Amino acid sequence: MFRRIPRVVRAGLVAGIVSVYLCLVGVVGSLVTDVVGRITVGRVLLSIPAILAGFLVARPRVVSGEVRRSSVRAGVPAGAIVGLTTGALLAVFVGIVNLLGVDTVRNVFIAVKPGLMSLLTFGHAGVVGSVLRIAAEVALGAVGGVIGAMQDRIRVPTVIAATVVISLGLLRRIVHPALAQLGLRDDWLFSVVTLGLTWFGAAAVFVVTFVTTFAWRANSAAIRARTHRTPATERGVRVVVLAAIGAGLIALPFLVGSIFSQILGTVGIYILLGLGLNIVVGYAGLLDLGYVAFFAVGAYTTAVLTGGSRVTTTGYAPPSFSLHLSFFIAIPIVVVVAALVGLVIGAPVLRLRGDYLAIVTLGFGEIARVLFSSDWLKGAFGGTQGMTAIPAAPIGNLDFRNTQHFYFLVLAFCLIAVYISWRLADSRVGRAWNAMREDEQVAEAVGVSTVRYKLLAFAMGGAIGSLGGALFAVQVGALNNASFMLLVSITALAVVILGGMGSIPGVVVGALVLIGIPGVFSEFEQYRLLLYGAVLMAIMILRPQGLIPNVRRSQELEEEDVAQDKWAGAVTADEHATSPALPLGEGTG
Amino acid sequence: MAEGTDLQPAPSPATARLGRLQRLPLRRLIQIVLAILIIGFVVLGTYKTLNLPPDERYDPSTWKAFVISGVAQGGIYALIALGYTLVYGVLRMINFAHGEVFMMGCFASFFFADAYASSGLLNRHPFYALAIIFAIAMLTSCLIAMLLERVAYRPLRNSPRLVPLITAIGASLFLQNTAFGLFGPQTQAYPVPDVLGGDRTWTILGITMQRIQVVVIVTAVVAVIGLTLFISRTRTGRSIRAVAEDREIASLMGIDVDRTIMITFALGGLLAGVAGVQFGLTFGQVSPYIGFTPGIAAFTASVLGGIGSIGGAALGGLLLGLLQAVGPPLLFTGFNIPAPFQLQDVITFSVLVLVLIFRPGGILGSGEAEKV
Amino acid sequence: MNLLDVQGVSKHFGGLYALSGLDFAVEEGEILSIIGPNGAGKSTVFNVITGLYAPDDGDVVFRGESIVGLTPNQITRLGIARTFQTVHLFPNMTVLENAMVGQHCRSRTTIFGAVFLTPSMRREERSIREHAESALGFFGQRLAGYRQDQPAFSLSYANRRRLEMARALATEPSLLLLDEPTAGMNPRETLELRDHIVRMRDDLGLTILVIEHDMRVVKGVSDRVVACDYGQKIAEGSYEDVANDEHVIEAYLGTKAAG
């Protein structure tokens, strides 16, 4: 039935449903930071479905092997029809709410407030408001249509420039102090009144980004040819780039100030978790949903070893076992403990594959949390009240309670973890893991001890993850079970997935986007998990190799379907998680 | 080194020989050690609990109450577990978001129940009101499940196995936080009609049970029988079994695979909706977070009974409900572990892990967990 | 001494006996072919020898020592390598990496070596690479040059088969098990492969056990032939002897041969 509706209208309907969803779930009404002028984040989000749908119907598509490109003249009306449909749906929504009364609807859908309704109708009641909304959606759809019908060399810079403008508008809280630190004026860029971009600033940023991207794309080959002419110049370029990154990393906490340094610290902790999980999931192909266990082990072990106190009803008390080691002496012990926990978790699940492994590890993660916070082990870990007064051993002038100093501690750990991940990826160990990920039974038959390498992956992943936990203990100085929910595992997974499984830069970018942006843009905090859920689904459906795929695997996942089909039928039979020793070849020869 | 020559069998037999230690089958060993530890713990815990001094001991009526609430809880698990089992049977995929499908049904019915409670209808005509409430929950869960299949899972039909699982985890988080955004974070009181109120009991075969427990158990039994009949007797049920057996062959035989899979999700959704209302009535509350724990428990139940098997899901649900209710006091009290029910989830997950390690096919499974 | 002794091996799946008391021996330096109709239990023997299946009864003795109960990777380390009836590569790893995985059991770099870049690790990594390249080089230019850095899934079918063999060679085996190596290949490729199998014995000094359906290949490579049916040996000897054996003819044609 749905298929009989013309494509354009269908796209509009989907966009309309998404728009209504965004209104109901609250993002449109409650994200009120201004991005440009008086346009709030919520409005930007509300406008995206129509633009995107317009874009999708107008962009070039392949029809029976032939690329069909629509002209801009055809793109506009197509986009407009999309917008009309979207607008109509939103108008119906507004109508229904008005009919029932905002207060009635609000009893069920808490996001439906007068503010949302006036945002949808531009402050006009009745038919006028609905007509305005429909007109706006038509315009948005048409804009999407235009973008979709543009030629690539114009479209790509346009999209990038628009993204940069919006990001800059969102990140004012971090950009503004940084510019001030550098002694730069930014009142032309950011409005003092709305705290978003000024229209002039937005236009300027757009133009500059557009021109730069356009020029770069046109000339990148020539530039590359010049810098990579000889090995010496190539190395020179690399040194300059590395030096610039290094300088940037050192200057960063001072530029953004102490509040945002804390967010950077958290980003770093998730980079560590992501890198550790990346070894388990990305390299060895073992989906571990209980990764929070290592985070908890790292944090609690650090607390116990460095002399944290239990919280009791009467005050503080030392745990039943306690040492007062320096953080840096405790760290190796923490790592060893976590690696052992990795072995303990890994050992019973050696036989399990794929999805069963995921669920069982999830169970282990939950068990870890329940045990750490149970009354049973209260003497050791403080029960639900947890532990507090975890010291942060300073070195010299660096005091790690200070968020800017803490940043450097995290940075050092991250660099170590990146180095380890990078070395392992291209070594005998990494190859064995990869072989195991590709085909466990064949890896075994070629001489890789899958038992050993599975355990090794759990231990290694756990060790790196525990560093994240140890740093977390130092960062917050207090622990309780709320910090060790399943969500930590899922967040770490989202970090790995967004960037691309097996990709080290992917983990860094994943953590910056998924931890950094909600951190800076604090309004967004309550929708953080909604975002993670959406990211996990969207990446898996649209781009399973992630945003920054592992170099080697970049081409491959595109062709995964083909490879899957071609690859011997027996492989699918092998994949049943729990079947015991499966016939390779046929059971009876 | 000359090419080609260094391919001679290099290792001398001495280095290639394996030591006695390496001949130990590590996995077996781990299994055995684990089995001994678990059995020891269970036996010792039970013994200690049953031999506590009389004043610390639970009296028989308490045990009876534990058992009954376990059975009722098991009924809810069984209904949710059927959804996991159906989808797993057909797609070989763990629909991680099924717990959220259940939660959505519970939430949707809550608003109607709440309205009926405030208008007095719930107590004046409890039967009709409940019928509508159940219908709403079933409809909502069914729609959510179908939407989930269409949007999130269908595009991934032929992907490597982990891809749909990760998507399902994403979907679970997404649905949970959608409920959070739509309905708010707070826990709300689910209205219970007076006829099913907490202290009202029925006595059946000499056993006194809360009425709501009776309702839960009866609906669960009816649902399991109904589903079994549906799968074994109807044309659609036959299609489902065919698709579960071999999707490709089924499509060659003229079965609309997409439609059949959709129906499977819809069936799972309907049952989850029923479970949603039962959960609301039993525990008297609803929040966006109620889906997770029962979801995992129900998954455990389906694995315990033998995933892919309808009878297995029912049996697994019942057993897990019992284990959860009776296990903590029986095993942990003897060790003087305070607040044993805190460790209920530990029991759930331990059961899951142990089943997968020792009998991956589950109780009713054939050793390999593959059939519907 | 026999390199490999299969002694009275039985294996059943449910009620189906794939192997029932199979006996044969492989002598050092020979090429032994196993023939038999579909379902005769040929691949099952390979799976039992390489440790994928545990036999229900009987023993497998390699270089005078029982290898029953060892894991497949341990058996590979002892010097038995194999290929599969349906090609099983690591599709998303490059051709060279596939072969390098074969060297895994002949190297010992650990996590520490890899992370700290020890000199011995660098040396070993170089040697792994050289061995892998020379294993690929066994097939001439087929798997050399730019192909080495392509993912394995991009190879043609025949090259996949060759890569699988190269990977097996890279484990530096003394006994190589080939499961229908020419299945799905065209006549020219089959011919080429026949020469390769002979060269593996002559140039690399391998002992080879091969399951093969193509009788021209069997005739061309075999020193001896073992024929199986219903999981039992029904004939053994030179190609001519076995090809003319009445039990063999009966097994293939399904009727009692004249006389």
PDB file of C-alpha atoms in Angstrom, chain C residues 29-213:
ATOM      1  CA  GLY C  29      57.609 -38.644   1.145  1.00  0.00           C
ATOM      2  CA  GLU C  30      54.702 -40.173  -0.751  1.00  0.00           C
ATOM      3  CA  ILE C  31      51.564 -38.781  -2.266  1.00  0.00           C
ATOM      4  CA  LEU C  32      48.593 -40.825  -1.132  1.00  0.00           C
ATOM      5  CA  SER C  33      45.191 -40.213  -2.684  1.00  0.00           C
ATOM      6  CA  ILE C  34      41.917 -41.041  -1.010  1.00  0.00           C
ATOM      7  CA  ILE C  35      39.076 -41.687  -3.400  1.00  0.00           C
ATOM      8  CA  GLY C  36      35.526 -42.748  -2.861  1.00  0.00           C
ATOM      9  CA  PRO C  37      31.976 -41.761  -3.707  1.00  0.00           C
ATOM     10  CA  ASN C  38      30.271 -38.794  -2.026  1.00  0.00           C
ATOM     11  CA  GLY C  39      29.461 -39.556   1.568  1.00  0.00           C
ATOM     12  CA  ALA C  40      32.230 -42.127   1.897  1.00  0.00           C
ATOM     13  CA  GLY C  41      33.679 -40.261   4.870  1.00  0.00           C
ATOM     14  CA  LYS C  42      36.675 -38.722   3.166  1.00  0.00           C
ATOM     15  CA  SER C  43      36.428 -35.216   4.613  1.00  0.00           C
ATOM     16  CA  THR C  44      35.582 -36.672   7.995  1.00  0.00           C
ATOM     17  CA  VAL C  45      38.959 -38.413   8.030  1.00  0.00           C
ATOM     18  CA  PHE C  46      40.635 -35.066   7.473  1.00  0.00           C
ATOM     19  CA  ASN C  47      38.614 -33.492  10.248  1.00  0.00           C
ATOM     20  CA  VAL C  48      39.572 -36.308  12.597  1.00  0.00           C
ATOM     21  CA  ILE C  49      43.264 -36.132  11.682  1.00  0.00           C
ATOM     22  CA  THR C  50      43.409 -32.356  12.131  1.00  0.00           C
ATOM     23  CA  GLY C  51      41.588 -32.467  15.454  1.00  0.00           C
ATOM     24  CA  LEU C  52      38.303 -30.833  14.458  1.00  0.00           C
ATOM     25  CA  TYR C  53      36.468 -34.016  15.375  1.00  0.00           C
ATOM     26  CA  ALA C  54      37.364 -36.391  18.146  1.00  0.00           C
ATOM     27  CA  PRO C  55      37.132 -39.963  16.869  1.00  0.00           C
ATOM     28  CA  ASP C  56      34.702 -42.249  18.711  1.00  0.00           C
ATOM     29  CA  ASP C  57      37.122 -45.086  18.427  1.00  0.00           C
ATOM     30  CA  GLY C  58      40.604 -45.795  17.102  1.00  0.00           C
ATOM     31  CA  ASP C  59      43.801 -43.788  17.076  1.00  0.00           C
ATOM     32  CA  VAL C  60      45.688 -41.390  14.849  1.00  0.00           C
ATOM     33  CA  VAL C  61      49.457 -41.634  15.192  1.00  0.00           C
ATOM     34  CA  PHE C  62      51.785 -39.007  13.763  1.00  0.00           C
ATOM     35  CA  ARG C  63      55.559 -39.612  13.879  1.00  0.00           C
ATOM     36  CA  GLY C  64      54.948 -42.397  16.354  1.00  0.00           C
ATOM     37  CA  GLU C  65      52.859 -40.355  18.757  1.00  0.00           C
ATOM     38  CA  SER C  66      49.100 -40.299  19.176  1.00  0.00           C
ATOM     39  CA  ILE C  67      47.570 -36.959  18.237  1.00  0.00           C
ATOM     40  CA  VAL C  68      44.019 -37.771  19.275  1.00  0.00           C
ATOM     41  CA  GLY C  69      42.782 -35.232  21.799  1.00  0.00           C
ATOM     42  CA  LEU C  70      45.075 -32.441  20.676  1.00  0.00           C
ATOM     43  CA  THR C  71      43.557 -29.168  19.518  1.00  0.00           C
ATOM     44  CA  PRO C  72      43.747 -28.340  15.814  1.00  0.00           C
ATOM     45  CA  ASN C  73      46.338 -25.635  16.394  1.00  0.00           C
ATOM     46  CA  GLN C  74      48.601 -28.038  18.242  1.00  0.00           C
ATOM     47  CA  ILE C  75      48.324 -30.536  15.424  1.00  0.00           C
ATOM     48  CA  THR C  76      49.209 -27.832  12.925  1.00  0.00           C
ATOM     49  CA  ARG C  77      52.229 -26.978  15.037  1.00  0.00           C
ATOM     50  CA  LEU C  78      53.332 -30.598  14.937  1.00  0.00           C
ATOM     51  CA  GLY C  79      53.486 -30.315  11.169  1.00  0.00           C
ATOM     52  CA  ILE C  80      50.137 -31.257   9.641  1.00  0.00           C
ATOM     53  CA  ALA C  81      48.554 -28.593   7.441  1.00  0.00           C
ATOM     54  CA  ARG C  82      45.357 -28.771   5.469  1.00  0.00           C
ATOM     55  CA  THR C  83      43.080 -27.086   2.986  1.00  0.00           C
ATOM     56  CA  PHE C  84      39.316 -27.241   2.994  1.00  0.00           C
ATOM     57  CA  GLN C  85      36.825 -28.656   0.547  1.00  0.00           C
ATOM     58  CA  THR C  86      35.141 -25.271   0.260  1.00  0.00           C
ATOM     59  CA  VAL C  87      37.760 -22.551   0.312  1.00  0.00           C
ATOM     60  CA  HIS C  88      38.163 -20.958   3.718  1.00  0.00           C
ATOM     61  CA  LEU C  89      40.378 -17.902   3.725  1.00  0.00           C
ATOM     62  CA  PHE C  90      40.412 -14.827   5.917  1.00  0.00           C
ATOM     63  CA  PRO C  91      38.556 -12.813   3.303  1.00  0.00           C
ATOM     64  CA  ASN C  92      39.200  -9.343   4.673  1.00  0.00           C
ATOM     65  CA  MET C  93      42.898  -9.780   5.298  1.00  0.00           C
ATOM     66  CA  THR C  94      45.365  -9.228   2.498  1.00  0.00           C
ATOM     67  CA  VAL C  95      46.844 -12.090   0.522  1.00  0.00           C
ATOM     68  CA  LEU C  96      50.194 -11.657   2.233  1.00  0.00           C
ATOM     69  CA  GLU C  97      48.616 -11.498   5.677  1.00  0.00           C
ATOM     70  CA  ASN C  98      46.746 -14.698   5.003  1.00  0.00           C
ATOM     71  CA  ALA C  99      50.041 -16.405   4.363  1.00  0.00           C
ATOM     72  CA  MET C 100      51.652 -14.664   7.328  1.00  0.00           C
ATOM     73  CA  VAL C 101      49.000 -16.123   9.628  1.00  0.00           C
ATOM     74  CA  GLY C 102      50.275 -19.486   8.441  1.00  0.00           C
ATOM     75  CA  GLN C 103      53.644 -18.639   9.980  1.00  0.00           C
ATOM     76  CA  HIS C 104      51.961 -18.001  13.316  1.00  0.00           C
ATOM     77  CA  CYS C 105      52.757 -21.379  14.755  1.00  0.00           C
ATOM     78  CA  ARG C 106      56.414 -21.059  13.756  1.00  0.00           C
ATOM     79  CA  SER C 107      56.954 -17.757  15.568  1.00  0.00           C
ATOM     80  CA  ARG C 108      56.618 -16.608  19.115  1.00  0.00           C
ATOM     81  CA  THR C 109      56.383 -12.816  19.373  1.00  0.00           C
ATOM     82  CA  THR C 110      54.179 -11.934  22.320  1.00  0.00           C
ATOM     83  CA  ILE C 111      52.357  -8.770  23.222  1.00  0.00           C
ATOM     84  CA  PHE C 112      55.472  -7.459  24.905  1.00  0.00           C
ATOM     85  CA  GLY C 113      57.618  -8.068  21.875  1.00  0.00           C
ATOM     86  CA  ALA C 114      55.105  -6.363  19.647  1.00  0.00           C
ATOM     87  CA  VAL C 115      54.677  -3.337  21.877  1.00  0.00           C
ATOM     88  CA  PHE C 116      58.323  -2.772  22.751  1.00  0.00           C
ATOM     89  CA  LEU C 117      59.649  -3.426  19.268  1.00  0.00           C
ATOM     90  CA  THR C 118      62.383  -5.726  20.485  1.00  0.00           C
ATOM     91  CA  PRO C 119      65.113  -6.575  17.985  1.00  0.00           C
ATOM     92  CA  SER C 120      64.131 -10.224  18.087  1.00  0.00           C
ATOM     93  CA  MET C 121      60.575  -9.226  17.231  1.00  0.00           C
ATOM     94  CA  ARG C 122      61.750  -7.215  14.229  1.00  0.00           C
ATOM     95  CA  ARG C 123      63.899 -10.089  13.091  1.00  0.00           C
ATOM     96  CA  GLU C 124      61.047 -12.523  13.501  1.00  0.00           C
ATOM     97  CA  GLU C 125      58.594 -10.256  11.701  1.00  0.00           C
ATOM     98  CA  ARG C 126      61.040 -10.081   8.773  1.00  0.00           C
ATOM     99  CA  SER C 127      61.388 -13.827   8.735  1.00  0.00           C
ATOM    100  CA  ILE C 128      57.609 -14.340   8.894  1.00  0.00           C
ATOM    101  CA  ARG C 129      57.275 -12.072   5.911  1.00  0.00           C
ATOM    102  CA  GLU C 130      60.001 -13.843   3.964  1.00  0.00           C
ATOM    103  CA  HIS C 131      58.530 -17.236   4.643  1.00  0.00           C
ATOM    104  CA  ALA C 132      55.055 -16.047   3.686  1.00  0.00           C
ATOM    105  CA  GLU C 133      56.344 -14.489   0.480  1.00  0.00           C
ATOM    106  CA  SER C 134      58.212 -17.597  -0.455  1.00  0.00           C
ATOM    107  CA  ALA C 135      55.110 -19.701   0.207  1.00  0.00           C
ATOM    108  CA  LEU C 136      53.158 -17.429  -2.104  1.00  0.00           C
ATOM    109  CA  GLY C 137      56.064 -17.548  -4.535  1.00  0.00           C
ATOM    110  CA  PHE C 138      55.559 -21.270  -4.886  1.00  0.00           C
ATOM    111  CA  PHE C 139      52.736 -20.475  -7.287  1.00  0.00           C
ATOM    112  CA  GLY C 140      54.947 -18.298  -9.491  1.00  0.00           C
ATOM    113  CA  GLN C 141      53.515 -14.897 -10.313  1.00  0.00           C
ATOM    114  CA  ARG C 142      49.949 -15.914  -9.473  1.00  0.00           C
ATOM    115  CA  LEU C 143      50.011 -14.537  -5.933  1.00  0.00           C
ATOM    116  CA  ALA C 144      52.996 -12.229  -6.225  1.00  0.00           C
ATOM    117  CA  GLY C 145      53.467  -8.520  -6.749  1.00  0.00           C
ATOM    118  CA  TYR C 146      50.541  -6.147  -6.301  1.00  0.00           C
ATOM    119  CA  ARG C 147      48.204  -9.009  -5.477  1.00  0.00           C
ATOM    120  CA  GLN C 148      49.910  -9.517  -2.136  1.00  0.00           C
ATOM    121  CA  ASP C 149      48.379  -6.358  -0.750  1.00  0.00           C
ATOM    122  CA  GLN C 150      44.876  -6.996  -1.995  1.00  0.00           C
ATOM    123  CA  PRO C 151      42.221  -8.392   0.291  1.00  0.00           C
ATOM    124  CA  ALA C 152      41.773 -12.100  -0.206  1.00  0.00           C
ATOM    125  CA  PHE C 153      38.134 -11.772  -1.210  1.00  0.00           C
ATOM    126  CA  SER C 154      39.156  -9.938  -4.353  1.00  0.00           C
ATOM    127  CA  LEU C 155      40.976 -12.973  -5.733  1.00  0.00           C
ATOM    128  CA  SER C 156      39.638 -15.207  -8.457  1.00  0.00           C
ATOM    129  CA  TYR C 157      38.366 -18.595  -7.412  1.00  0.00           C
ATOM    130  CA  ALA C 158      41.443 -20.490  -8.583  1.00  0.00           C
ATOM    131  CA  ASN C 159      43.717 -18.022  -6.838  1.00  0.00           C
ATOM    132  CA  ARG C 160      41.772 -18.438  -3.636  1.00  0.00           C
ATOM    133  CA  ARG C 161      42.441 -22.149  -3.835  1.00  0.00           C
ATOM    134  CA  ARG C 162      46.124 -21.437  -4.434  1.00  0.00           C
ATOM    135  CA  LEU C 163      46.234 -18.978  -1.560  1.00  0.00           C
ATOM    136  CA  GLU C 164      44.717 -21.536   0.731  1.00  0.00           C
ATOM    137  CA  MET C 165      47.474 -23.938  -0.235  1.00  0.00           C
ATOM    138  CA  ALA C 166      50.133 -21.262   0.151  1.00  0.00           C
ATOM    139  CA  ARG C 167      48.794 -20.546   3.630  1.00  0.00           C
ATOM    140  CA  ALA C 168      49.078 -24.223   4.444  1.00  0.00           C
ATOM    141  CA  LEU C 169      52.631 -24.278   3.073  1.00  0.00           C
ATOM    142  CA  ALA C 170      53.494 -21.276   5.227  1.00  0.00           C
ATOM    143  CA  THR C 171      52.849 -23.356   8.327  1.00  0.00           C
ATOM    144  CA  GLU C 172      55.927 -25.372   7.259  1.00  0.00           C
ATOM    145  CA  PRO C 173      54.222 -28.740   7.459  1.00  0.00           C
ATOM    146  CA  SER C 174      55.732 -32.128   6.892  1.00  0.00           C
ATOM    147  CA  LEU C 175      52.332 -33.594   6.003  1.00  0.00           C
ATOM    148  CA  LEU C 176      49.897 -31.687   3.832  1.00  0.00           C
ATOM    149  CA  LEU C 177      46.229 -32.656   3.553  1.00  0.00           C
ATOM    150  CA  LEU C 178      44.493 -31.383   0.427  1.00  0.00           C
ATOM    151  CA  ASP C 179      40.708 -31.714   0.308  1.00  0.00           C
ATOM    152  CA  GLU C 180      39.599 -31.804  -3.337  1.00  0.00           C
ATOM    153  CA  PRO C 181      42.169 -29.230  -4.454  1.00  0.00           C
ATOM    154  CA  THR C 182      40.962 -29.125  -8.059  1.00  0.00           C
ATOM    155  CA  ALA C 183      37.245 -28.847  -7.341  1.00  0.00           C
ATOM    156  CA  GLY C 184      35.730 -26.084  -9.431  1.00  0.00           C
ATOM    157  CA  MET C 185      38.869 -25.452 -11.484  1.00  0.00           C
ATOM    158  CA  ASN C 186      38.984 -25.501 -15.270  1.00  0.00           C
ATOM    159  CA  PRO C 187      41.058 -28.127 -17.097  1.00  0.00           C
ATOM    160  CA  ARG C 188      44.091 -25.895 -17.564  1.00  0.00           C
ATOM    161  CA  GLU C 189      44.155 -24.858 -13.937  1.00  0.00           C
ATOM    162  CA  THR C 190      43.687 -28.472 -12.934  1.00  0.00           C
ATOM    163  CA  LEU C 191      46.686 -29.464 -14.988  1.00  0.00           C
ATOM    164  CA  GLU C 192      48.807 -26.723 -13.487  1.00  0.00           C
ATOM    165  CA  LEU C 193      47.772 -27.710 -10.008  1.00  0.00           C
ATOM    166  CA  ARG C 194      48.642 -31.317 -10.667  1.00  0.00           C
ATOM    167  CA  ASP C 195      52.198 -30.242 -11.374  1.00  0.00           C
ATOM    168  CA  HIS C 196      52.215 -28.125  -8.236  1.00  0.00           C
ATOM    169  CA  ILE C 197      51.186 -31.060  -6.086  1.00  0.00           C
ATOM    170  CA  VAL C 198      53.986 -33.174  -7.499  1.00  0.00           C
ATOM    171  CA  ARG C 199      56.430 -30.312  -6.986  1.00  0.00           C
ATOM    172  CA  MET C 200      55.397 -29.963  -3.368  1.00  0.00           C
ATOM    173  CA  ARG C 201      56.658 -33.464  -2.828  1.00  0.00           C
ATOM    174  CA  ASP C 202      59.733 -33.255  -5.019  1.00  0.00           C
ATOM    175  CA  ASP C 203      60.926 -29.712  -4.281  1.00  0.00           C
ATOM    176  CA  LEU C 204      59.632 -29.134  -0.766  1.00  0.00           C
ATOM    177  CA  GLY C 205      59.928 -32.675   0.462  1.00  0.00           C
ATOM    178  CA  LEU C 206      56.352 -32.814   1.727  1.00  0.00           C
ATOM    179  CA  THR C 207      54.283 -35.880   2.283  1.00  0.00           C
ATOM    180  CA  ILE C 208      50.844 -35.325   0.821  1.00  0.00           C
ATOM    181  CA  LEU C 209      47.462 -36.858   1.511  1.00  0.00           C
ATOM    182  CA  VAL C 210      44.923 -35.762  -1.059  1.00  0.00           C
ATOM    183  CA  ILE C 211      41.194 -36.308  -1.497  1.00  0.00           C
ATOM    184  CA  GLU C 212      40.392 -36.036  -5.153  1.00  0.00           C
ATOM    185  CA  HIS C 213      37.533 -36.780  -7.499  1.00  0.00           C
TER     186      HIS C 213
END
